[in-house]
Short mmCIF file of C-alpha atoms in Angstrom, two decimals:
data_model
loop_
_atom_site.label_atom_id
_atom_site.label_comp_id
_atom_site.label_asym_id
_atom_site.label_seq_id
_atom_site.Cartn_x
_atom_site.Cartn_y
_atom_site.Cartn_z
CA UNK A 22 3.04 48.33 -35.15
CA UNK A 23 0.25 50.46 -35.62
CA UNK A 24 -3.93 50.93 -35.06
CA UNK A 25 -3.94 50.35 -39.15
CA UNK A 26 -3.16 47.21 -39.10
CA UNK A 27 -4.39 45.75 -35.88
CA UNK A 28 -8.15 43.71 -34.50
CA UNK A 29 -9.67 43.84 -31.04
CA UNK A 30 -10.94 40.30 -30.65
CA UNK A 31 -13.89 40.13 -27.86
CA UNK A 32 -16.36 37.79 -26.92
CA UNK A 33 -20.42 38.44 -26.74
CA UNK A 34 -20.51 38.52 -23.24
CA UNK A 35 -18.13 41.91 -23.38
CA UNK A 36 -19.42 42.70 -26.82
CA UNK A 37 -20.17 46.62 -25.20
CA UNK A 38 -17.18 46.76 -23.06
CA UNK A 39 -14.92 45.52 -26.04
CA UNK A 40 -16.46 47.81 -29.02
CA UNK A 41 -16.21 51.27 -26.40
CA UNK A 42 -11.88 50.30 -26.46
CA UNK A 43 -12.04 49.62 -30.33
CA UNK A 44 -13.93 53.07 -30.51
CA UNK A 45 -11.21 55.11 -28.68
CA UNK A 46 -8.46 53.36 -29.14
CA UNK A 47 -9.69 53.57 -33.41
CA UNK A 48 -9.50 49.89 -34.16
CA UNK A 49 -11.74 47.31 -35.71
CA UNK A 50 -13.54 44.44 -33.90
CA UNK A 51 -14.41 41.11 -34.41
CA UNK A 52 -16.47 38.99 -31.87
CA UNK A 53 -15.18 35.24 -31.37
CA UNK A 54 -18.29 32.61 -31.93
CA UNK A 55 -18.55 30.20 -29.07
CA UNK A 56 -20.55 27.46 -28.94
CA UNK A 57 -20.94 24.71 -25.90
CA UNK A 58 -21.50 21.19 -26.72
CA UNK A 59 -23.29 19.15 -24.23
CA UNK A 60 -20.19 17.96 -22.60
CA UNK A 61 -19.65 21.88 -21.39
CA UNK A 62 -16.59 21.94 -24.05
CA UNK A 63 -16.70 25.11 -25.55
CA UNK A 64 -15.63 25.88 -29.72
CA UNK A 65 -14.58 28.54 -30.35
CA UNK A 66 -14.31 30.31 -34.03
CA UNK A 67 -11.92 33.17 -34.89
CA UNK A 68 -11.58 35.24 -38.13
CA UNK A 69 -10.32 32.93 -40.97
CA UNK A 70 -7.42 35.70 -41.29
CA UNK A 71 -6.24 37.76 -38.93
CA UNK A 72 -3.39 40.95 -39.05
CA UNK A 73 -0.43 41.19 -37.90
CA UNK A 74 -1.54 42.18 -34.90
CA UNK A 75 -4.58 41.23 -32.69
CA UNK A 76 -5.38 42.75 -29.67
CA UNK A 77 -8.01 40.29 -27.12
CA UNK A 78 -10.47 41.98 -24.58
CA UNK A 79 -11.02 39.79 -22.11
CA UNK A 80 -11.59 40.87 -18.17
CA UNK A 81 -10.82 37.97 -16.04
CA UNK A 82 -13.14 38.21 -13.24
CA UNK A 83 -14.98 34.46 -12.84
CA UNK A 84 -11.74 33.32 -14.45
CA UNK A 85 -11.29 29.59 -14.72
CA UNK A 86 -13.13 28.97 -17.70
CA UNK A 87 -11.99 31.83 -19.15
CA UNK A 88 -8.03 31.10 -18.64
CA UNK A 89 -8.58 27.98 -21.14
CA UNK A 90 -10.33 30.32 -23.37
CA UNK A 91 -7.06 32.32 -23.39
CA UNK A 92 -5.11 29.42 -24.29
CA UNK A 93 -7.42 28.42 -27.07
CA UNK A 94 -7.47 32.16 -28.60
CA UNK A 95 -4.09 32.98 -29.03
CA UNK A 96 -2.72 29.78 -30.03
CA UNK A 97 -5.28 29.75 -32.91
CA UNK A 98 -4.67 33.43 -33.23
CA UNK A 99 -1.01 32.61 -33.83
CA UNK A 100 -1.92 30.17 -36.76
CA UNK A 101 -4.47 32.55 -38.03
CA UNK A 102 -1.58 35.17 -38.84
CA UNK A 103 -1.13 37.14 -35.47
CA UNK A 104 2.31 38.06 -34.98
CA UNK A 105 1.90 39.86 -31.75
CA UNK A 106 -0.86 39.27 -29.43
CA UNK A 107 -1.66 42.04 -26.53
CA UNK A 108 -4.38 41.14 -23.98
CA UNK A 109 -6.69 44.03 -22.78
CA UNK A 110 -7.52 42.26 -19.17
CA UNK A 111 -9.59 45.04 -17.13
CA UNK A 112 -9.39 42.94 -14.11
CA UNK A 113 -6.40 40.38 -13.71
CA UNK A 114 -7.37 37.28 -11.54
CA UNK A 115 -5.15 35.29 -9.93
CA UNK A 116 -2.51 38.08 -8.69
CA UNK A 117 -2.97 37.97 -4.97
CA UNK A 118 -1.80 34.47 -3.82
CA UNK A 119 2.13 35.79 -4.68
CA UNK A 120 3.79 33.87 -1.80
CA UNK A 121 3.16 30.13 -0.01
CA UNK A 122 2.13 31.02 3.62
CA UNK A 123 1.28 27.39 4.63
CA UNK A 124 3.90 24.32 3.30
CA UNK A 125 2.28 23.36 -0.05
CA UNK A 126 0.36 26.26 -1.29
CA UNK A 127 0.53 26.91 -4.60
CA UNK A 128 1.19 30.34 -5.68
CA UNK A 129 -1.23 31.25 -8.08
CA UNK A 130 0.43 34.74 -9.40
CA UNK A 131 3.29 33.44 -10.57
CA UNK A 132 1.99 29.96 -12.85
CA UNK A 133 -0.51 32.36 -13.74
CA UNK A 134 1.40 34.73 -14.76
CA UNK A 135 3.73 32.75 -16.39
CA UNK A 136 1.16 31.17 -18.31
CA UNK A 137 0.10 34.12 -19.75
CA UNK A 138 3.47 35.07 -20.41
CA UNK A 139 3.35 31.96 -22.97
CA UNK A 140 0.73 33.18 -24.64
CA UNK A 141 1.06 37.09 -25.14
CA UNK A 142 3.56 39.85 -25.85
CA UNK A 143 1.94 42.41 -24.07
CA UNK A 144 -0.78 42.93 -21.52
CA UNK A 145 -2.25 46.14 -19.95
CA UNK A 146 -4.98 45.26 -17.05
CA UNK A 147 -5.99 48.22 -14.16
CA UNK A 148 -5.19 47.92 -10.36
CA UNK A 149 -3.47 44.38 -10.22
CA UNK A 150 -3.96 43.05 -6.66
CA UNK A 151 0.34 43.26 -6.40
CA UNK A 152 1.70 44.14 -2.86
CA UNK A 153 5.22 42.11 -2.56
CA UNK A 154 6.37 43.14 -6.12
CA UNK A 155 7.01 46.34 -7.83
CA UNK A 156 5.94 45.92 -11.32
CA UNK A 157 3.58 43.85 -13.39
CA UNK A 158 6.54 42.47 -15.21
CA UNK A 159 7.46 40.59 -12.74
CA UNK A 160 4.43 39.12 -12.42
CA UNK A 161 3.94 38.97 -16.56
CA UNK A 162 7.08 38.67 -17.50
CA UNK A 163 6.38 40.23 -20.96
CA UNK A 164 7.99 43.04 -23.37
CA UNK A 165 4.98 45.12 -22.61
CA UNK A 166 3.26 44.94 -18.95
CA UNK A 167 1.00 47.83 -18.00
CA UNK A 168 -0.80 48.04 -15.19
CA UNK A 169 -3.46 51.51 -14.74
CA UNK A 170 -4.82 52.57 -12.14
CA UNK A 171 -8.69 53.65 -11.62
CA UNK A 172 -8.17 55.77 -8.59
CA UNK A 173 -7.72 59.33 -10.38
CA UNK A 174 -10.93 58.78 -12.24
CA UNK A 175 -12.11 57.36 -8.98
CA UNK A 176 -11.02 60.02 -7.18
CA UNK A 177 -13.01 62.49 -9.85
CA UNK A 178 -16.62 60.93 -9.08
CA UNK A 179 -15.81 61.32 -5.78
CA UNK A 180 -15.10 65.17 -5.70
CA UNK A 181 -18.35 65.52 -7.88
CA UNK A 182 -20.41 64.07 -5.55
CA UNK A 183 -19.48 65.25 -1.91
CA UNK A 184 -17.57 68.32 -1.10
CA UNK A 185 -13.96 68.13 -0.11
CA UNK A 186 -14.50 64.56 0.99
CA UNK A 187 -12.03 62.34 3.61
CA UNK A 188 -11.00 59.91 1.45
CA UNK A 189 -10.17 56.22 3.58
CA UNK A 190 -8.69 53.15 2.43
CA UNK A 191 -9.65 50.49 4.25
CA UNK A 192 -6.43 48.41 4.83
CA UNK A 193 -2.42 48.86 4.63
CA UNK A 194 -2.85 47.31 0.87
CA UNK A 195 -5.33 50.25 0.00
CA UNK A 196 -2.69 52.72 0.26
CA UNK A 197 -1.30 53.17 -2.87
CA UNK A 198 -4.26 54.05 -4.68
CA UNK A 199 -5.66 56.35 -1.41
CA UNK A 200 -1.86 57.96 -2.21
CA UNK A 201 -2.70 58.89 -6.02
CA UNK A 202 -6.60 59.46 -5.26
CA UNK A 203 -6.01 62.42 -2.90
CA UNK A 204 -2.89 63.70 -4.80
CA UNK A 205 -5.06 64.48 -7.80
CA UNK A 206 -7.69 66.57 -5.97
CA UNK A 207 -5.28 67.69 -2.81
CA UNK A 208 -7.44 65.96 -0.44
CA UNK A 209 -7.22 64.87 2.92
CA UNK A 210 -6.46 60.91 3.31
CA UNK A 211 -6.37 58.40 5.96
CA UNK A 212 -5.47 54.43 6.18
CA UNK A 213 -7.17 51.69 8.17
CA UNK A 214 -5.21 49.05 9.68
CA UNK A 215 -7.00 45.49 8.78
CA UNK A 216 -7.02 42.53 11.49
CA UNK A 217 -8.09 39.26 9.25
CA UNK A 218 -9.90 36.22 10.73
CA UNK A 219 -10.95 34.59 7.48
CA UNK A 220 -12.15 35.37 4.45
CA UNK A 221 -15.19 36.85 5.80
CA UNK A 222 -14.50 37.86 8.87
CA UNK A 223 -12.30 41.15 9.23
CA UNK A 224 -11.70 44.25 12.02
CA UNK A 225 -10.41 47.52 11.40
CA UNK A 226 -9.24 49.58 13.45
CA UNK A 227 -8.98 53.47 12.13
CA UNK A 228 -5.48 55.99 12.75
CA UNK A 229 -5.34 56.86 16.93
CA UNK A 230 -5.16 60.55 15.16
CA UNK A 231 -8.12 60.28 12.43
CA UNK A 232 -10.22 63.51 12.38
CA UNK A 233 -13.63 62.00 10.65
CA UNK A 234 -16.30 63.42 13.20
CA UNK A 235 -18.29 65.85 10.93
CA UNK A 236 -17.04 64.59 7.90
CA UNK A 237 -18.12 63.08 4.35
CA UNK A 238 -16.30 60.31 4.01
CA UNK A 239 -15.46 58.05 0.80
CA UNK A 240 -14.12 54.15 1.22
CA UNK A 241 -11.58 54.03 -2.12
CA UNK A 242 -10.12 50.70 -2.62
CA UNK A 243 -8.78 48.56 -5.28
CA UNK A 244 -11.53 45.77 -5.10
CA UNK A 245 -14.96 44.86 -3.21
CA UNK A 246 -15.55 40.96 -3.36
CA UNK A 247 -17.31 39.71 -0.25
CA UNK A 248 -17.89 43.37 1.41
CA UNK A 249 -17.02 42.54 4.59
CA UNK A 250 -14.08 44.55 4.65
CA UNK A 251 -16.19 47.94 3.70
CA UNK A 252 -18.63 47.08 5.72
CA UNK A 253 -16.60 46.92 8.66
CA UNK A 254 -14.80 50.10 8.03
CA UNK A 255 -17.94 51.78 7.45
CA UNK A 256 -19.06 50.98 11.07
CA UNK A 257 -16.17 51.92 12.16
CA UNK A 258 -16.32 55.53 10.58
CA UNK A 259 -20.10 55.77 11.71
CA UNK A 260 -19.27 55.04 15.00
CA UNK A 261 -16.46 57.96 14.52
CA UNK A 262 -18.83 60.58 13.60
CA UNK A 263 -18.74 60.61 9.61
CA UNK A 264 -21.83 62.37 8.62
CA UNK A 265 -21.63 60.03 5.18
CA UNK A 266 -19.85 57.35 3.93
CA UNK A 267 -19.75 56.10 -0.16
CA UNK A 268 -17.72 53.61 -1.23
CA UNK A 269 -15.26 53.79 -4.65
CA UNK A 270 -13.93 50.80 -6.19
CA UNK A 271 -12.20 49.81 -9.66
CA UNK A 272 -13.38 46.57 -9.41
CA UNK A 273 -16.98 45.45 -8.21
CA UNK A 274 -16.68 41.93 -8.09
CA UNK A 275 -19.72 41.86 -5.15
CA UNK A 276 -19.90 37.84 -4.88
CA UNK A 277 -23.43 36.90 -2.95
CA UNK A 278 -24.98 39.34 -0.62
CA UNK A 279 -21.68 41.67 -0.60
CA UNK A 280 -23.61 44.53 -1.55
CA UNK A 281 -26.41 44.22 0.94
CA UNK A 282 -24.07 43.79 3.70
CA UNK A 283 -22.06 47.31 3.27
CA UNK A 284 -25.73 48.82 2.69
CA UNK A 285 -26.45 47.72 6.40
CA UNK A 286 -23.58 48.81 7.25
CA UNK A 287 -24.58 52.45 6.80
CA UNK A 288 -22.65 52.48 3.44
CA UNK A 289 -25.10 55.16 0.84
CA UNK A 290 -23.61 55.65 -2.61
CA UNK A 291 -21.24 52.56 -4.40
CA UNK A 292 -19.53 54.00 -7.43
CA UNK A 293 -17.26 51.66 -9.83
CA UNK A 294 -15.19 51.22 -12.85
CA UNK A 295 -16.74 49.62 -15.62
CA UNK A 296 -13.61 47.00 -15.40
CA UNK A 297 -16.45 45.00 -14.56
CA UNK A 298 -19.86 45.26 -15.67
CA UNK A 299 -22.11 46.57 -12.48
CA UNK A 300 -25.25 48.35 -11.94
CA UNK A 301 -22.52 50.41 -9.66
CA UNK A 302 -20.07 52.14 -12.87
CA UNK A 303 -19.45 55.29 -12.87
CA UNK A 304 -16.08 55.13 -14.92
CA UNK A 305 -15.16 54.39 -18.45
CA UNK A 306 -12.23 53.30 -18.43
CA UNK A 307 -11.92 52.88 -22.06
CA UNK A 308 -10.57 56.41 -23.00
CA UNK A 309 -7.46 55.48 -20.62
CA UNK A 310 -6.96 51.69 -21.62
CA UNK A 311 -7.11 53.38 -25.34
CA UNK A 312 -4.20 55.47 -24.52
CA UNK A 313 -1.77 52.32 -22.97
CA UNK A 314 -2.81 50.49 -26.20
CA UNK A 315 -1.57 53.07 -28.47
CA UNK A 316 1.33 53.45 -27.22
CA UNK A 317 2.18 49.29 -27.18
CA UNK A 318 1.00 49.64 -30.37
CA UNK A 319 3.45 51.85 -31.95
CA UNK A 320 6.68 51.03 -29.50
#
């Protein structure tokens, strides 16, 4: 396989996302036409002919609609001439429900992921919300599973913003990308511990040892979705003596009034990944999602 003979397929709604990867990543793009009938079924219309291979940009934040879209895609992309099919999923929905904790839950990460599995031979996606398994293949159980990480680049806004910041993630799941975020820039790094009452309602309680009095401090985590979480931390780190606190995030999902409750929380500057569209990116991450491609591409 090869860039030569290979099209990024994106819809209009990720038309600018989609056409910065085709850019690095040298490919050519073609935008899927999608209409809605009055019924809300959607049509979709690919290229008459498509290559060998077909690459689909498709970040799956707001994703039930957009999971049937994936099933209408690459089974048409299939007929169309598509040998191999890799998805380009920024954000990967679905991935944190990976056990049953009540009698009856379903577990969304694994029919989800086996679903895609059906439907592509590879997929790359940044930060995956995995904590009980090791590897995106196990949750994508496909030749080629890459999952990136944003917390380098993350980690770089950071450092050009405030001097020699503390950098804090704000639960035990935050960890990981604190680890890789303050190995890149030899910084100094902390982890909350997380006490969960519901889905918006959260305490954290910071390390008995912290040292944050008199210090810039920068919330990294993986995603922001209701804000409660940062919010909460960000009190906490106030109330601790931090002089500032930002917040970094790969993903700035933000649902309702997320950002206006970290802002009253004392939160000042929100920098993001362009994983998802936000007034709040700071990060390309097409120059690194280019560089996973190519090297599917040409395995």
């Amino acid at each position: 396989m090869s860039t030569e003979d290979t099209l990024l397929l994106h819809f209009d709604d990720e038309r600018e996302e989609a056409l910065r990867l085709a850019r690095a990543a040298g490919l050519e793009a073609a935008e899927i036409e999608r209409h809605r009938f009055p019924d809300d079924e959607l049509r979709l219309r690919l290229p008459a002919e498509l290559p060998a291979n077909a690459v689909l940009f498709r970040s799956l934040h707001r994703p039930n609609e957009k999971l049937l879209e994936l099933l209408l895609v690459a089974r048409s992309a299939g007929r169309g001439g598509a040998r191999h099919l890799t998805l380009v999923a920024p954000y990967l929905a679905y991935m944190r429900q990976d056990k049953a904790f009540h009698p009856g839950e379903v577990v969304s990460q694994r029919i989800v992921g086996e679903f895609l599995a059906g439907l592509f031979d590879g997929v790359i996606t940044v930060d995956p919300h995995l904590h009980r398994i090791s590897s995106l293949a196990e949750a994508i159980p496909v030749p080629h599973a890459l999952a990136l990480s944003g917390a380098g680049l993350l980690a770089d806004v950071a450092v050009a913003r405030r001097e020699r910041p503390l950098l804090v993630g704000p639960d035990a799941e935050s960890a990981q990308w604190i680890e890789t975020a303050a190995r890149r820039h030899g910084l100094d790094a902390i982890v909350c511990t997380k006490i969960r009452h519901g889905d918006r309602e959260v305490d954290i309680a910071l390390p008995e040892d912290a040292q944050v009095a008199g210090r810039a401090v920068v919330l990294l985590d993986d995603v922001a979705s209701s804000g409660r979480t940062l919010a909460r931390a960000a009190e906490r780190l106030h109330a601790a003596g931090a002089v500032s606190v930002d917040v970094a995030v790969t993903h700035a999902l933000f649902a309702g009034d997320a950002l206006e409750v970290i802002r009253a929380a004392g939160v000042g500057e929100v920098w993001s990944t362009d994983c998802i569209a936000h007034p709040s990116n700071a990060v390309q991450i097409a120059p690194m999602l280019a560089e996973a491609l190519r090297a599917v591409l040409v395995d």
